[in-house]
PDB file of C-alpha atoms and ligand atoms in Angstrom:
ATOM      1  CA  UNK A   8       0.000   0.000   0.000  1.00  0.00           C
ATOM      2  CA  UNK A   9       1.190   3.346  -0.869  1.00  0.00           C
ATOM      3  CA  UNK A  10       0.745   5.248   2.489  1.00  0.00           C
ATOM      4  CA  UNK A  11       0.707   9.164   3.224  1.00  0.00           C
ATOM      5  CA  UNK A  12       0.056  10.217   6.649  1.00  0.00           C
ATOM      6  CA  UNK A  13      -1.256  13.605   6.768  1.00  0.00           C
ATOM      7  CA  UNK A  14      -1.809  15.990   9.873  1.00  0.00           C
ATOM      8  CA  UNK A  15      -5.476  15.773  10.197  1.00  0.00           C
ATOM      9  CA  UNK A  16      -8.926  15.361   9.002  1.00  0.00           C
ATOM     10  CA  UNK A  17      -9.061  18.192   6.311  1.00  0.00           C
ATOM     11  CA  UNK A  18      -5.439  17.627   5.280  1.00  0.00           C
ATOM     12  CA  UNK A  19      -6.662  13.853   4.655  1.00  0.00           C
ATOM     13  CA  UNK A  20      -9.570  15.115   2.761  1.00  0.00           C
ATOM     14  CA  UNK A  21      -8.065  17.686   0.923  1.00  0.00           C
ATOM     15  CA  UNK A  22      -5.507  14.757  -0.672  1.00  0.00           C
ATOM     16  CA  UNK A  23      -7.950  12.658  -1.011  1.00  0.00           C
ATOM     17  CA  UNK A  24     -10.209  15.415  -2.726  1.00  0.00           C
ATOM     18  CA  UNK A  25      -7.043  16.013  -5.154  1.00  0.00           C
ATOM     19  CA  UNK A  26      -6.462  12.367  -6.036  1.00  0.00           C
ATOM     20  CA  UNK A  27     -10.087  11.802  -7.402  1.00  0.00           C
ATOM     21  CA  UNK A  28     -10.060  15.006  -8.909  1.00  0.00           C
ATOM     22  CA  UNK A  29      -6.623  13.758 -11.101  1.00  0.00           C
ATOM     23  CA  UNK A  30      -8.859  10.981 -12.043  1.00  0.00           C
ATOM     24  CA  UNK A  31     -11.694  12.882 -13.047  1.00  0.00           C
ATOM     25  CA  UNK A  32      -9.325  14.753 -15.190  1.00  0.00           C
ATOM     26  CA  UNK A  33      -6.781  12.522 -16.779  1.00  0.00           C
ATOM     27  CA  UNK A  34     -10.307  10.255 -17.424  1.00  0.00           C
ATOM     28  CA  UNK A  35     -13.645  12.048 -17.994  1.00  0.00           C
ATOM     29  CA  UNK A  36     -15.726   9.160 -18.526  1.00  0.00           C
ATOM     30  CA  UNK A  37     -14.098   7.087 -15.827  1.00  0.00           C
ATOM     31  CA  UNK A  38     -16.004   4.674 -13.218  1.00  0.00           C
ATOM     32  CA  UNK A  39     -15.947   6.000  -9.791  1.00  0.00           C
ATOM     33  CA  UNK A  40     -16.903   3.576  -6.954  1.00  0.00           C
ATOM     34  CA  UNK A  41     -17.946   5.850  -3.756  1.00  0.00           C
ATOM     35  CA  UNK A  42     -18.371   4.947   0.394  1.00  0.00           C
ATOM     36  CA  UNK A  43     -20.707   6.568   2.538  1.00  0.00           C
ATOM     37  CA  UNK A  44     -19.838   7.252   6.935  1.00  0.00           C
ATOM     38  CA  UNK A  45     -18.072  10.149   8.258  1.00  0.00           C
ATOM     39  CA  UNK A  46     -14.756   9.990   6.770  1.00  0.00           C
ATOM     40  CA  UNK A  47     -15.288  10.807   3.179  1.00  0.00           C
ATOM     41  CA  UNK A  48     -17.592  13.791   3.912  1.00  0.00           C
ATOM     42  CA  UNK A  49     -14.315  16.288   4.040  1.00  0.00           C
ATOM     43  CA  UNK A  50     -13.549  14.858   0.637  1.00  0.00           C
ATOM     44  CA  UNK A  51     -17.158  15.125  -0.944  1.00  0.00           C
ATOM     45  CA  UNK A  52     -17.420  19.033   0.211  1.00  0.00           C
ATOM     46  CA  UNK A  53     -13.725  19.520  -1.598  1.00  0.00           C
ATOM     47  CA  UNK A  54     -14.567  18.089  -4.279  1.00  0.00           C
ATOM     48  CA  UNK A  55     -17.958  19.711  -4.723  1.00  0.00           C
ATOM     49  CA  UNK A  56     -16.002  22.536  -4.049  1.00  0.00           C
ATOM     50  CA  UNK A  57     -13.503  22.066  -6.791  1.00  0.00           C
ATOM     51  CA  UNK A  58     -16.647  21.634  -9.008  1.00  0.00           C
ATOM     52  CA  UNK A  59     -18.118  25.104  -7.975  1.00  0.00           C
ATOM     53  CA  UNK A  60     -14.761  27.158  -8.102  1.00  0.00           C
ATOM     54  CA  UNK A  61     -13.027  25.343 -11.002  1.00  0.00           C
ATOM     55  CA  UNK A  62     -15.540  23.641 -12.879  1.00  0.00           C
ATOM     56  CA  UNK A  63     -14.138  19.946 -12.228  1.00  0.00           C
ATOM     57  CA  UNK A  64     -16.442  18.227 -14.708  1.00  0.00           C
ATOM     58  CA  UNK A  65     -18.404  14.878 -13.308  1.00  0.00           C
ATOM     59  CA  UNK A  66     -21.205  15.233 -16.391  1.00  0.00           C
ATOM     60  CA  UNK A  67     -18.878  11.845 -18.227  1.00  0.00           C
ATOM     61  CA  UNK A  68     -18.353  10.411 -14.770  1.00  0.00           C
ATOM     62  CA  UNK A  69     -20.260   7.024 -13.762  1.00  0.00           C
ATOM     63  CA  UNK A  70     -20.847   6.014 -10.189  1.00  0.00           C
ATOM     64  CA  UNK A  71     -21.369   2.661  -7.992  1.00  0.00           C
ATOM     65  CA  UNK A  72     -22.004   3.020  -4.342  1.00  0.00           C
ATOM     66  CA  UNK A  73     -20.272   0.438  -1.733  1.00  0.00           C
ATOM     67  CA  UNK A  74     -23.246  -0.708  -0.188  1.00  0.00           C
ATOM     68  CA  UNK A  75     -26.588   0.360   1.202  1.00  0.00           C
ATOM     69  CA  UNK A  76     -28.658  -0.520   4.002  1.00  0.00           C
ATOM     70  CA  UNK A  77     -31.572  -3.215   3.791  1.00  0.00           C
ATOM     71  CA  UNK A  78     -33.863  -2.651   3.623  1.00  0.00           C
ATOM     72  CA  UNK A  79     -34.442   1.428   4.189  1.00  0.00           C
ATOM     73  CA  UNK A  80     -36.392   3.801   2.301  1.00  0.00           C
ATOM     74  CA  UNK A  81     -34.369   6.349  -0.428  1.00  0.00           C
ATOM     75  CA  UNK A  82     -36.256   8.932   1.806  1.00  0.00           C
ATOM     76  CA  UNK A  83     -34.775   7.992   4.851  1.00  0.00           C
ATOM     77  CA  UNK A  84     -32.288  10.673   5.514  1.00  0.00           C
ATOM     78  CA  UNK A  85     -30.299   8.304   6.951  1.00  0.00           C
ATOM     79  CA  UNK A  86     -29.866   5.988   4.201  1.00  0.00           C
ATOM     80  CA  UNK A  87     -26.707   5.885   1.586  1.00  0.00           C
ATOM     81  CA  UNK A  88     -29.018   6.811  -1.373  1.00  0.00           C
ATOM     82  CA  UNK A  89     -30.219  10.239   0.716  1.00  0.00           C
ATOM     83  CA  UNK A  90     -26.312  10.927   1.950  1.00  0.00           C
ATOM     84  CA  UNK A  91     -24.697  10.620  -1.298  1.00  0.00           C
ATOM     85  CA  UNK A  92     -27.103  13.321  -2.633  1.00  0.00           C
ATOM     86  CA  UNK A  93     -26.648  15.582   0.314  1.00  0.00           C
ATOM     87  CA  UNK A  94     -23.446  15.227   0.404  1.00  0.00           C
ATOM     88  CA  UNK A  95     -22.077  14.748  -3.138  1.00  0.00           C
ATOM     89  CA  UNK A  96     -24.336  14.175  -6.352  1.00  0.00           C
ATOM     90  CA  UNK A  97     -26.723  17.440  -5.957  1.00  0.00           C
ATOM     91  CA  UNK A  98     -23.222  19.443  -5.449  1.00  0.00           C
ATOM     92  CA  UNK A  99     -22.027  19.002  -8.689  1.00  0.00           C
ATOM     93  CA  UNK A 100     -23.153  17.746 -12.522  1.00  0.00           C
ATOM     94  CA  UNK A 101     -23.240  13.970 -12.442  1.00  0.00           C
ATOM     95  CA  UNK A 102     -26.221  12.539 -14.393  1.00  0.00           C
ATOM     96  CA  UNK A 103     -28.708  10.777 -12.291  1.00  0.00           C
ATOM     97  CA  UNK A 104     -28.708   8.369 -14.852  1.00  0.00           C
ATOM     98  CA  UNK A 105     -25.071   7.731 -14.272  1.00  0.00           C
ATOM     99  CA  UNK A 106     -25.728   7.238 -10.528  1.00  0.00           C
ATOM    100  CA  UNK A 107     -25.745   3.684  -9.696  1.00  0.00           C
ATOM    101  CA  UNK A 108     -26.848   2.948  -5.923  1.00  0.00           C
ATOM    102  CA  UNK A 109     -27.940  -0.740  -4.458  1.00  0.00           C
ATOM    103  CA  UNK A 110     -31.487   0.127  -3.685  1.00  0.00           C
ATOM    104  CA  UNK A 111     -32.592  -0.649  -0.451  1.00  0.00           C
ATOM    105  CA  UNK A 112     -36.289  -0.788  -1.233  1.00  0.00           C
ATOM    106  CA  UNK A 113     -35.598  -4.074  -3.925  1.00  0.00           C
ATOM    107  CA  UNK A 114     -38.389  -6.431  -3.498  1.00  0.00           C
ATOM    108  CA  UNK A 115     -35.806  -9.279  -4.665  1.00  0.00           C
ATOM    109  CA  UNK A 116     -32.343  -8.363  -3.053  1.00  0.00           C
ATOM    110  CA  UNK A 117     -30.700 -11.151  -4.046  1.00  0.00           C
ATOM    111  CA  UNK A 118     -31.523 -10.238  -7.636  1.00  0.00           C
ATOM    112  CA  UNK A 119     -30.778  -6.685  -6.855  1.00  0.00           C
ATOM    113  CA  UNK A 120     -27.101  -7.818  -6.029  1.00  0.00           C
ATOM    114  CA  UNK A 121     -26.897  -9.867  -9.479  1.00  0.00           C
ATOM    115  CA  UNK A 122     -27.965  -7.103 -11.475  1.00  0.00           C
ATOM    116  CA  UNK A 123     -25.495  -4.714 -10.105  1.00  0.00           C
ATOM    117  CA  UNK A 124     -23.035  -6.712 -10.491  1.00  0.00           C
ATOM    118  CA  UNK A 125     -23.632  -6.879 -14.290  1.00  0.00           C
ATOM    119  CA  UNK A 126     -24.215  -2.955 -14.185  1.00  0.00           C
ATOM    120  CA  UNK A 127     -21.010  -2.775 -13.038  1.00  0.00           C
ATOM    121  CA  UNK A 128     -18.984  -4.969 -15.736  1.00  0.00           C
ATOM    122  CA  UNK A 129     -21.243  -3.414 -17.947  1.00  0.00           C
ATOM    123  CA  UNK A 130     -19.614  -0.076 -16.976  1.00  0.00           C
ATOM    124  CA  UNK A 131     -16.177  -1.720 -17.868  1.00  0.00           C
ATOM    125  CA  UNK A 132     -15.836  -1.951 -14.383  1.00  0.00           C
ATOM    126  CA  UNK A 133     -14.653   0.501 -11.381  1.00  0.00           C
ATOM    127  CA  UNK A 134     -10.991   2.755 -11.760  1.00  0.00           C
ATOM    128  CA  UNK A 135     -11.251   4.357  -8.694  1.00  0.00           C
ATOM    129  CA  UNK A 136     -12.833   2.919  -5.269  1.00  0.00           C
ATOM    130  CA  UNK A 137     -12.751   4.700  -2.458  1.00  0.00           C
ATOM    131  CA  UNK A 138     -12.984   3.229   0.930  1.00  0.00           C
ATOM    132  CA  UNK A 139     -13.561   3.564   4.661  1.00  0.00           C
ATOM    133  CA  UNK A 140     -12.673   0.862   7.215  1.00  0.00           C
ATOM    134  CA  UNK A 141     -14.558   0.108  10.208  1.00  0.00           C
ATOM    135  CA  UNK A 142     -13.589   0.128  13.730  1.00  0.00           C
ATOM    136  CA  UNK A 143     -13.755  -4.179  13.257  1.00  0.00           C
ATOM    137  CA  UNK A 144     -11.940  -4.047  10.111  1.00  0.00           C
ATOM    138  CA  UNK A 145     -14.700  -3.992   7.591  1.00  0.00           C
ATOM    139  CA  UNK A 146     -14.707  -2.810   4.188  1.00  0.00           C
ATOM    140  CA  UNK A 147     -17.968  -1.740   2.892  1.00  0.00           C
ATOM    141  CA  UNK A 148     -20.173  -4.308   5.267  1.00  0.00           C
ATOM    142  CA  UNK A 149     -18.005  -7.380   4.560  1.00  0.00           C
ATOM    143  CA  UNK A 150     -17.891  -7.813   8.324  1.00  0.00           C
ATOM    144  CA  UNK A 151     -15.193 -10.420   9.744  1.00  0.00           C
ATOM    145  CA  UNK A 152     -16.072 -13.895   9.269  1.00  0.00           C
ATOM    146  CA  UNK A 153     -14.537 -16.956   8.567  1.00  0.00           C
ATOM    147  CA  UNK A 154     -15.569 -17.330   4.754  1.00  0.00           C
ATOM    148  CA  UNK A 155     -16.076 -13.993   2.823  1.00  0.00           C
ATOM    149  CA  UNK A 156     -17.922 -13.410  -0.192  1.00  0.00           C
ATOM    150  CA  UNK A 157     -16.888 -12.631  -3.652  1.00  0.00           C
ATOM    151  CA  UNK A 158     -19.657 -10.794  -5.402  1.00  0.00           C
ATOM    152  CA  UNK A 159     -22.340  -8.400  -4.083  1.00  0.00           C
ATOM    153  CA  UNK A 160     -24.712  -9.560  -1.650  1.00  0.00           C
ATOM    154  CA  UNK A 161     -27.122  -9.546   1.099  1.00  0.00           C
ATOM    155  CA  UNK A 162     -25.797  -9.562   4.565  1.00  0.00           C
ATOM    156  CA  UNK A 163     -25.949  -8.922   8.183  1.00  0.00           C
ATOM    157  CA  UNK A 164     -24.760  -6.065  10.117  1.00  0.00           C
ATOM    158  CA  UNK A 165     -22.504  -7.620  13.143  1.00  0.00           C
ATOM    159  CA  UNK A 166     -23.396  -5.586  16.673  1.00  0.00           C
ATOM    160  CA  UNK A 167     -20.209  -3.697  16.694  1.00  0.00           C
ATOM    161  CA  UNK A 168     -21.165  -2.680  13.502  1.00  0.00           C
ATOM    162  CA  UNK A 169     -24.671  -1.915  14.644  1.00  0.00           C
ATOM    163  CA  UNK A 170     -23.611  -0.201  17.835  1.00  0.00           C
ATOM    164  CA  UNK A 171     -21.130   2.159  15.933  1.00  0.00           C
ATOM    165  CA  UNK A 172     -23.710   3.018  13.399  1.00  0.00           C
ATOM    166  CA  UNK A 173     -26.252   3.836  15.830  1.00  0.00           C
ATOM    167  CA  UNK A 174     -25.011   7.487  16.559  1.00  0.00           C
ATOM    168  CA  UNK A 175     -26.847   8.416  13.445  1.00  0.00           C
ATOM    169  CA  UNK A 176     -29.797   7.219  14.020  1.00  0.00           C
ATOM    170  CA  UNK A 177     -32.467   7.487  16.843  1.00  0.00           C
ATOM    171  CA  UNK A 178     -31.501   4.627  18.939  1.00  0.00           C
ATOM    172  CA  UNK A 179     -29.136   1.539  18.072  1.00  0.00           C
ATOM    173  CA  UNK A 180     -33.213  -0.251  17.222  1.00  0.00           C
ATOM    174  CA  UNK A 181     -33.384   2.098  14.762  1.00  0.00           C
ATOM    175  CA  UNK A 182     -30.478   0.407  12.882  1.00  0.00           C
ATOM    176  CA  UNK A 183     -31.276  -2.022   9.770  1.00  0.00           C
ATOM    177  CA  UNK A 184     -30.464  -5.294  10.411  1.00  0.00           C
ATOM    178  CA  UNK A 185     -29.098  -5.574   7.498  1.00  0.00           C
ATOM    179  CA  UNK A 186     -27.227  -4.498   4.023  1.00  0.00           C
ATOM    180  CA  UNK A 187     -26.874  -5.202   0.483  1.00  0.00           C
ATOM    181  CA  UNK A 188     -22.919  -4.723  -0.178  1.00  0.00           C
ATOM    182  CA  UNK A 189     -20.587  -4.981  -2.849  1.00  0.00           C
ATOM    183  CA  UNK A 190     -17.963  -8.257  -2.105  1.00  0.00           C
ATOM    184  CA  UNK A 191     -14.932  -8.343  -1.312  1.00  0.00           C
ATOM    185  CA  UNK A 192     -13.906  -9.642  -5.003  1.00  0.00           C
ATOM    186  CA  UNK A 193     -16.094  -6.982  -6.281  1.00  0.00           C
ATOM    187  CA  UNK A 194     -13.859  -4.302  -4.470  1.00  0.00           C
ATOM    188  CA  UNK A 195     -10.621  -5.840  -5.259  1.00  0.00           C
ATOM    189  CA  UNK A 196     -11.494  -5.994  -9.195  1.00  0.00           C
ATOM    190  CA  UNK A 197     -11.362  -1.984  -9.082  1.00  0.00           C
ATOM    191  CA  UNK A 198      -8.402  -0.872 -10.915  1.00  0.00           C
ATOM    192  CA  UNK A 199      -7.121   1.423  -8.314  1.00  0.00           C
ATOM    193  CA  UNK A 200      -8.289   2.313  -4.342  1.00  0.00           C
ATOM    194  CA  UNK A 201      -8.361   4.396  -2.089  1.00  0.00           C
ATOM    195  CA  UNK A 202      -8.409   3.810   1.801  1.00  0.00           C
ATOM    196  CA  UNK A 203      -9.067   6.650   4.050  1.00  0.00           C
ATOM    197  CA  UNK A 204      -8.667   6.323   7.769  1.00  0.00           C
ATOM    198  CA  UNK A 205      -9.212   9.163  10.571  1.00  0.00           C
ATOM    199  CA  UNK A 206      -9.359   9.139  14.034  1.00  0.00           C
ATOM    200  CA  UNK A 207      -8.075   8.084  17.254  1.00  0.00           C
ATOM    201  CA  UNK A 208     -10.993   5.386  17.489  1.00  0.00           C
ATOM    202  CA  UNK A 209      -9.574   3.756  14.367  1.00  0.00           C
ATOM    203  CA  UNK A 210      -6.154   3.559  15.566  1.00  0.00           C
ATOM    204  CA  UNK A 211      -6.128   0.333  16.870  1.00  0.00           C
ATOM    205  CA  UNK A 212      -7.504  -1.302  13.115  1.00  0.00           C
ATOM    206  CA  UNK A 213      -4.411   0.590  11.178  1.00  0.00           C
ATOM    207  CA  UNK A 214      -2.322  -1.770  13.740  1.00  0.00           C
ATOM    208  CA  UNK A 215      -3.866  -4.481  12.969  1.00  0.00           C
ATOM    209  CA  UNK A 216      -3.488  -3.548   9.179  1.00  0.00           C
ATOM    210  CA  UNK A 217      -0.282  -2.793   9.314  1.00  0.00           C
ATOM    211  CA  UNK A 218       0.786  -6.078  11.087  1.00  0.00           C
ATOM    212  CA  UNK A 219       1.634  -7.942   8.323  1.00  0.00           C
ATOM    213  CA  UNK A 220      -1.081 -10.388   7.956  1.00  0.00           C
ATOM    214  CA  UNK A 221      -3.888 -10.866   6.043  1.00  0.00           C
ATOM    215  CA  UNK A 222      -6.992 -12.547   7.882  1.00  0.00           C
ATOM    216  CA  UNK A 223     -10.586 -12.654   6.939  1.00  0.00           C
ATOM    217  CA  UNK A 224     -10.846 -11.854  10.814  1.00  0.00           C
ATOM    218  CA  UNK A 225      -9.640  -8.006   9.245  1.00  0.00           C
ATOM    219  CA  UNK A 226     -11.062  -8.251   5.771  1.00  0.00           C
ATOM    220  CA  UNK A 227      -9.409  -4.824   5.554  1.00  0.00           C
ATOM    221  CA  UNK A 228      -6.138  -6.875   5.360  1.00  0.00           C
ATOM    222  CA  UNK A 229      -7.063  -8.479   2.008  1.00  0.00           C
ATOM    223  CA  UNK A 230      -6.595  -5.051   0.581  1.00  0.00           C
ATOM    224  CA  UNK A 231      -2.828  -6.072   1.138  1.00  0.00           C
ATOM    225  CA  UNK A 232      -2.794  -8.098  -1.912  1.00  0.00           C
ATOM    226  CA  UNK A 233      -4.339  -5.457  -4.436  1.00  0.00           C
ATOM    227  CA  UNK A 234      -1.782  -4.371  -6.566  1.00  0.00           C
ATOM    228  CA  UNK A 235      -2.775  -0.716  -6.453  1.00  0.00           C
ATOM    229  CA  UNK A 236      -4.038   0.415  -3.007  1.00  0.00           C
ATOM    230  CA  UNK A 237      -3.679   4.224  -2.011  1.00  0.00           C
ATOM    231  CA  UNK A 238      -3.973   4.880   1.814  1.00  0.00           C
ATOM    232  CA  UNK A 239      -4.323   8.184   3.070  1.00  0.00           C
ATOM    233  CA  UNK A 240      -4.122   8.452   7.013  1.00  0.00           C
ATOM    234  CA  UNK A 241      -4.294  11.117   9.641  1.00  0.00           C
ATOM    235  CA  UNK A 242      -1.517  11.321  12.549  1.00  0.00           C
ATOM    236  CA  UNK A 243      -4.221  10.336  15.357  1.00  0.00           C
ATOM    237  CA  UNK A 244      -5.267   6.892  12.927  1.00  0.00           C
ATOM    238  CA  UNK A 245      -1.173   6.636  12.739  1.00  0.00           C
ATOM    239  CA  UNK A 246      -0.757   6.957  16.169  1.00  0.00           C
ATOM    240  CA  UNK A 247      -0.253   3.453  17.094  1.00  0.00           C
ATOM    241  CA  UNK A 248       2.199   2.728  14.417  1.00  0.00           C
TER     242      UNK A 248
HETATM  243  P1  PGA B1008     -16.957   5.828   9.227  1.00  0.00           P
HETATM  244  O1  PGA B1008     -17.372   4.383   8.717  1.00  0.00           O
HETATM  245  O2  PGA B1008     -16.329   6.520   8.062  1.00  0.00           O
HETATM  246  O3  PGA B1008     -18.233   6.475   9.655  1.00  0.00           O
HETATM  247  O4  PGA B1008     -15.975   5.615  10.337  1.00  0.00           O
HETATM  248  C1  PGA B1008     -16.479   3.600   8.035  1.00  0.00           C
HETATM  249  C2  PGA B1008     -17.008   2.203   7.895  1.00  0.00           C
HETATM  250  O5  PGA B1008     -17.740   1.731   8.796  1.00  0.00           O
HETATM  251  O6  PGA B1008     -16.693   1.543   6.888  1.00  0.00           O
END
């Protein structure tokens, strides 16, 4: 993994912002695969702001989201369809039609998961994924288990999971039980990624990520054998290593 540790949160984003931008750039029409949570708001305002100040063009770009609560309503303010607008998509000139969310409302989720999986090869698949990491290691909600799996699918959220979630909603009952999510085989088929990790909370995950293992116990360690993983981390993430 090529790692940067930066001095904080809007430093992190601010790289971060930059490296999608370059990809946005160098490739107008390129596939874009995007995580919801609290780290990559800093990035999502930057880059909406690079949009407003400098015109960064998103009207070629394509998007897949990681995963998405199931099931939830698109209404729900609280669900991945509802954050990526607020945070990203009504910010800047992506086509709605180019906007490719698992939908939480599917009557069949399993064939949801097929059919976005065939969106996405059908795309030519993703250039640049960008990640989070849970506090247990996930990636997107490919929770640790002993068997992982490949493709996108229906799952359930683990209580850690559920309990860290639950500061944005109501209560920790308010949680869904569970998620439609992109695999891990899905994630590691994107040509390039990008892992960003803030926080003191998380510091204790980068050690375990940067132990020199790789254990579907972390699934955040498989990312060790992608060939092109960025990973942007701030000092109090770093602190432990
Ligand atoms: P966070 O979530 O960015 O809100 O910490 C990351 C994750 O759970 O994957």
């Amino acid at each position: 993994m090529k790692t940067t540790i930066c001095k904080n949160y809007d430093e992190m984003s601010l790289v971060a912002a930059y490296i999608m931008a370059e990809r946005v750039r160098t490739k107008p029409d390129c596939v874009l695969g995007l995580a919801t949570g609290g780290t990559p708001v800093g990035m999502y305002a930057a880059l909406a702001d690079m949009h407003r100040r400098s015109g960064l063009d998103f009207s070629r770009v394509t998007s897949f989201n990681l995963d998405e609560y199931y099931p939830i309503k698109k209404s729900n303010d609280q669900s991945y369809d509802y954050f990526m607008w607020d945070n990203l998509f009504s910010h800047i000139n992506i086509k709605r039609e180019n906007v490719n969310i698992l939908d939480g409302e599917a009557a069949d989720p399993d064939a949801e998961c097929r059919e976005y999986e065939a969106r996405m090869a059908g795309a030519g698949g993703i250039d640049l994924q960008v990640l989070g990491i849970g506090l247990n290691g996930h990636i997107g909600f490919n929770e640790p288990e002993n068997e992982m799996h490949v493709l996108t699918h229906k799952t359930g959220l683990t209580e850690s999971t559920i309990e860290a979630n639950a500061r944005f909603f109501a209560s920790a009952a308010d949680v869904p039980r569970h998620s439609l999510t992109m695999g891990m085989g899905s994630i590691m088929a994107a040509k390039s990624i990008l892992l960003l990790i803030s926080g003191k909370n998380k510091a204790e995950v980068v050690k375990r990520l940067f132990a020199g293992r790789i254990t579907t116990s972390c699934p955040a360690t498989l990312l060790h054998l992608h060939p092109d993983v960025t990973l942007l981390l701030d000092e109090d993430a770093a602190s432990l290593i």
